[in-house]
Tab-separated table of C-alpha atoms in Angstrom:
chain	number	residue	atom	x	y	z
U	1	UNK	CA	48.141	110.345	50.766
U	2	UNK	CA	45.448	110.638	52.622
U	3	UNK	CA	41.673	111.888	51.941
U	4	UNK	CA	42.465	115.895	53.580
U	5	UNK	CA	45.850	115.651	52.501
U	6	UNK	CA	45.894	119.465	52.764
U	7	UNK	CA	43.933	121.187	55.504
U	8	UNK	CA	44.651	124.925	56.495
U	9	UNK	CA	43.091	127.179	59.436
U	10	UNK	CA	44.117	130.608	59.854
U	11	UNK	CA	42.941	133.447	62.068
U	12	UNK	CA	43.361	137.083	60.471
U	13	UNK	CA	42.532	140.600	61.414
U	14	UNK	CA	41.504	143.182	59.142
U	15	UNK	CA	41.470	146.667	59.507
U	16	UNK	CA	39.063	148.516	57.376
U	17	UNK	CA	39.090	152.402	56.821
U	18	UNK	CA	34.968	153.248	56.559
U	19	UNK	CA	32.783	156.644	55.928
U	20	UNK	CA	30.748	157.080	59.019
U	21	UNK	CA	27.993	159.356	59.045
U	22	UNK	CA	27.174	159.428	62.728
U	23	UNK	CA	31.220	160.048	64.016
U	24	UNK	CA	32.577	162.719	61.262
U	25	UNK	CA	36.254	162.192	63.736
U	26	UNK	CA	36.207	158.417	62.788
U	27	UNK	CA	35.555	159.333	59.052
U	28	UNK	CA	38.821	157.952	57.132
U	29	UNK	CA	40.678	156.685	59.668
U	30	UNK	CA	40.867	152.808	60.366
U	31	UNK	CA	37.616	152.657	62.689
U	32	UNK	CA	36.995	148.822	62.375
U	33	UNK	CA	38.594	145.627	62.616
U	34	UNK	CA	37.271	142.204	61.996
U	35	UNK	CA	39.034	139.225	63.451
U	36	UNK	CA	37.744	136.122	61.412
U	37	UNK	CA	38.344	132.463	61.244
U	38	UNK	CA	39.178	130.916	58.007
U	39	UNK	CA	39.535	126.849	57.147
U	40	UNK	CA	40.124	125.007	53.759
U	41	UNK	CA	40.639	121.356	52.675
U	42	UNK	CA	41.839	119.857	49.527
U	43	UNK	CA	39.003	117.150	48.926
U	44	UNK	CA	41.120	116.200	45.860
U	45	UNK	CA	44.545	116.214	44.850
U	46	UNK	CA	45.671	117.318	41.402
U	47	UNK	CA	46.216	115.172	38.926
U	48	UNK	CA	47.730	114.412	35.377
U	49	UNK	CA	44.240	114.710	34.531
U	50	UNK	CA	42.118	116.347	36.949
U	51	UNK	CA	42.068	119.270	38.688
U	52	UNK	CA	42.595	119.882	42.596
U	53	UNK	CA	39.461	120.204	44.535
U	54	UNK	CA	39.298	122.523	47.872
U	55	UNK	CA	36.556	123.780	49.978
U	56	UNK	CA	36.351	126.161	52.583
U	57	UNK	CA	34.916	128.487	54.517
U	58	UNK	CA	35.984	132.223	55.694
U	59	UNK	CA	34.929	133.959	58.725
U	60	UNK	CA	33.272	131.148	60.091
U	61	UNK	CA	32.002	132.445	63.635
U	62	UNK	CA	30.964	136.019	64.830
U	63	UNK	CA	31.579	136.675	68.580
U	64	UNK	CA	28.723	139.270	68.700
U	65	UNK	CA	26.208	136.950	68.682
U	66	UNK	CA	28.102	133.726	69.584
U	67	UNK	CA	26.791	132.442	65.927
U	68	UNK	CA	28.828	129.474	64.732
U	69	UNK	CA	28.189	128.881	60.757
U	70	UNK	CA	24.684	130.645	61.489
U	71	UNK	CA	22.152	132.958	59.604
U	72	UNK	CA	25.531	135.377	58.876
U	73	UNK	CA	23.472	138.426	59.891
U	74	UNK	CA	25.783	139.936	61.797
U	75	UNK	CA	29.378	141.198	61.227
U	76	UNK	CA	31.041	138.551	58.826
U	77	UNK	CA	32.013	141.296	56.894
U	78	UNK	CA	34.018	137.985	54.431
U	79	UNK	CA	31.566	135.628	55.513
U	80	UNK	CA	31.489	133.602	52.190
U	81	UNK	CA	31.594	129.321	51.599
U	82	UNK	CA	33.450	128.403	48.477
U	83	UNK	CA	34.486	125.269	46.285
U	84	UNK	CA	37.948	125.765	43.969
U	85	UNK	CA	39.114	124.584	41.015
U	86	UNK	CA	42.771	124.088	39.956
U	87	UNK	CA	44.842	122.896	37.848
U	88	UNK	CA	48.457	123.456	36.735
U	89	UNK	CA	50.672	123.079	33.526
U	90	UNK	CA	54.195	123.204	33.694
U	91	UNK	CA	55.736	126.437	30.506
U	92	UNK	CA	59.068	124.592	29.477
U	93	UNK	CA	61.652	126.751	31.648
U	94	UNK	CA	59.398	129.411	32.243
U	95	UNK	CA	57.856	128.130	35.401
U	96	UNK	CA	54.424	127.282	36.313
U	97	UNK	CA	50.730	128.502	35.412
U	98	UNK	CA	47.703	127.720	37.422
U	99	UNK	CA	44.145	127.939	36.396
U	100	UNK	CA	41.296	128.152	39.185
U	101	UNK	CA	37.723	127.958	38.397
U	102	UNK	CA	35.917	129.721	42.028
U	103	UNK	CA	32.540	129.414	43.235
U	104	UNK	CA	31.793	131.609	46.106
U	105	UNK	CA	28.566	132.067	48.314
U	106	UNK	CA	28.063	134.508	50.708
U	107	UNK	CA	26.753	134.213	53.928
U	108	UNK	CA	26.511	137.602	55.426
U	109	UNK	CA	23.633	139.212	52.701
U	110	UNK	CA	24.079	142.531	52.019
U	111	UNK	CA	27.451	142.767	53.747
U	112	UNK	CA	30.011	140.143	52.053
U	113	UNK	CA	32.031	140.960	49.175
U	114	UNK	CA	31.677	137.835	47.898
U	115	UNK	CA	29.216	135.835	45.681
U	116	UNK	CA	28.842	133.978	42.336
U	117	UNK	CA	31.873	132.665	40.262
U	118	UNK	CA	35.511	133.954	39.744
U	119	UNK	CA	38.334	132.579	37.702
U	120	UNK	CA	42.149	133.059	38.084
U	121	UNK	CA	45.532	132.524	36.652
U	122	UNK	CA	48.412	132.993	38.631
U	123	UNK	CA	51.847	132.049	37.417
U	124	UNK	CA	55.350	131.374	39.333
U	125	UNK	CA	58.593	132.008	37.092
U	126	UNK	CA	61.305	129.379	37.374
U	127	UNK	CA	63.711	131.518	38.602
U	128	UNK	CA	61.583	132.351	41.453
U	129	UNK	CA	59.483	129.951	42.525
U	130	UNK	CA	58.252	131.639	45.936
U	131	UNK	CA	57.074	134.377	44.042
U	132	UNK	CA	53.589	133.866	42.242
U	133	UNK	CA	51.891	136.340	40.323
U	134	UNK	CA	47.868	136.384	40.267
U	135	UNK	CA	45.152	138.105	38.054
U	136	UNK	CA	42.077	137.219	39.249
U	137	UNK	CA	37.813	138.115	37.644
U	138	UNK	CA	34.994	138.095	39.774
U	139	UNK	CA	31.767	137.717	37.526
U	140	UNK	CA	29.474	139.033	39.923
U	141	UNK	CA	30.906	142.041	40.387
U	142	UNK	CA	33.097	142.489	36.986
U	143	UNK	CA	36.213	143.384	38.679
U	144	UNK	CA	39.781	142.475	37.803
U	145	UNK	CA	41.968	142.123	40.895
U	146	UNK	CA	45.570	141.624	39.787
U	147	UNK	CA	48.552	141.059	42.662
U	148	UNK	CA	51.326	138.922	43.803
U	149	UNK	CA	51.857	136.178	46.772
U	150	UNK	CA	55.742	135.908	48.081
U	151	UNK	CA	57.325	133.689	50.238
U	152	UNK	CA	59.817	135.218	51.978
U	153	UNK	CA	62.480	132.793	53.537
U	154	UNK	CA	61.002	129.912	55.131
U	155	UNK	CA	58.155	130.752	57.327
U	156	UNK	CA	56.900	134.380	55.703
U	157	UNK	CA	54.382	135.020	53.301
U	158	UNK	CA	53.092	138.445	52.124
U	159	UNK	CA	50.726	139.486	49.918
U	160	UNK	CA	49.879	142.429	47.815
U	161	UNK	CA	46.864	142.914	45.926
U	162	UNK	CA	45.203	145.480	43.675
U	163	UNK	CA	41.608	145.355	44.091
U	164	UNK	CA	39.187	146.275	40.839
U	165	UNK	CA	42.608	149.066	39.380
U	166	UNK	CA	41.729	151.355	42.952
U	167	UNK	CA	41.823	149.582	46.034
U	168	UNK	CA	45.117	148.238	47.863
U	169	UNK	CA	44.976	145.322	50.026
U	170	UNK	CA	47.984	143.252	51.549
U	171	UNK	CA	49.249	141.343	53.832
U	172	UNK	CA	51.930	139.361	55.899
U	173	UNK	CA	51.372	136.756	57.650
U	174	UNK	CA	54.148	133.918	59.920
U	175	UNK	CA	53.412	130.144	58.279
U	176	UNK	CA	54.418	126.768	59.853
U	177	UNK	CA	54.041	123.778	57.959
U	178	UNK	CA	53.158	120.422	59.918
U	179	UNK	CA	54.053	118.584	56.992
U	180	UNK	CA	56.804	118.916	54.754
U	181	UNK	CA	56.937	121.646	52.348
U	182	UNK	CA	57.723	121.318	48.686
U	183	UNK	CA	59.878	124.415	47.879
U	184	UNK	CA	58.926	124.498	44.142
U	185	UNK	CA	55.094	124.433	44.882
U	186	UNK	CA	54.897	125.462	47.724
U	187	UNK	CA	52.549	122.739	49.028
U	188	UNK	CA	52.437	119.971	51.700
């Protein structure tokens, strides 16, 4: 193994639906999309005895300014840095729950959605190990977000989320491994 013996960069597009004041025919319709760039690495592997260690960093540039890992004052709407936690524990035949331990920091003020600490189980059932189901509390905010992750054949992933009991986010998104996969963890 070696030291980033997982490293992941992704590129995603959001569409968000938002209330604007000055363009009443916009109002409620999807009116803006940010395009971000996302990259993790696991600094340490999980252990017997300790827990996995990632970092990473979403939205990490903003074309409107050209501003690589800058001052975040523009529109890194999920600009955030963050260090994770986890660690697993096998339920007899159940399947498999995960703790994580999250500390976020934003970098867009004002504008991110994410800062302070969050903690999360999510659990995969034996009898379906692409499926994992995740309940998630953000401290700063006091928000339960509750949801599932599925992989779907070999090279799908979607993702459905509940945000705070109101909000729906989700997801799909085409996955190739470089490395490869283990099909009850779904890890390289």
């Amino acid at each position: 193994a070696s030291v980033l013996s997982f490293c992941e960069i992704s590129f995603s597009k959001t569409l968000l639906k938002l209330d604007l004041p000055d363009d009443p025919d916009a109002s409620g319709k999807f009116n803006i999309s940010d395009r971000s760039l996302s990259a993790r690495f696991r600094l340490v592997q999980e252990s017997k005895k300790l827990p996995a260690l990632v970092i990473g960093m979403n939205d990490i540039y903003s074309q409107s300014n050209h501003d690589f890992m800058g001052d975040g004052q523009h529109n890194q709407y999920f600009g955030k840095v963050y260090a994770a936690l986890r660690k697993s524990f096998g339920i007899a035949a159940a399947g498999m729950l995960e703790t994580h331990l999250i500390y976020q920091y934003e970098r867009n003020f004002g504008q991110s959605l994410y800062k302070g600490c969050a903690a999360a189980l999510a659990f995969r059932p034996a009898f379906c190990p692409g499926l994992q189901l995740i309940s998630e509390y953000d401290v700063s905010k006091h928000n339960w977000n509750n949801g599932f992750n599925a992989y779907l054949f070999r090279h799908f992933f979607a993702q459905f989320i509940l945000q705070n009991g109101k909000y729906i986010s989700g997801g799909i998104a085409l996955q190739f491994h470089l490395n490869p996969i283990n099909r009850k963890t779904h890890e390289t």
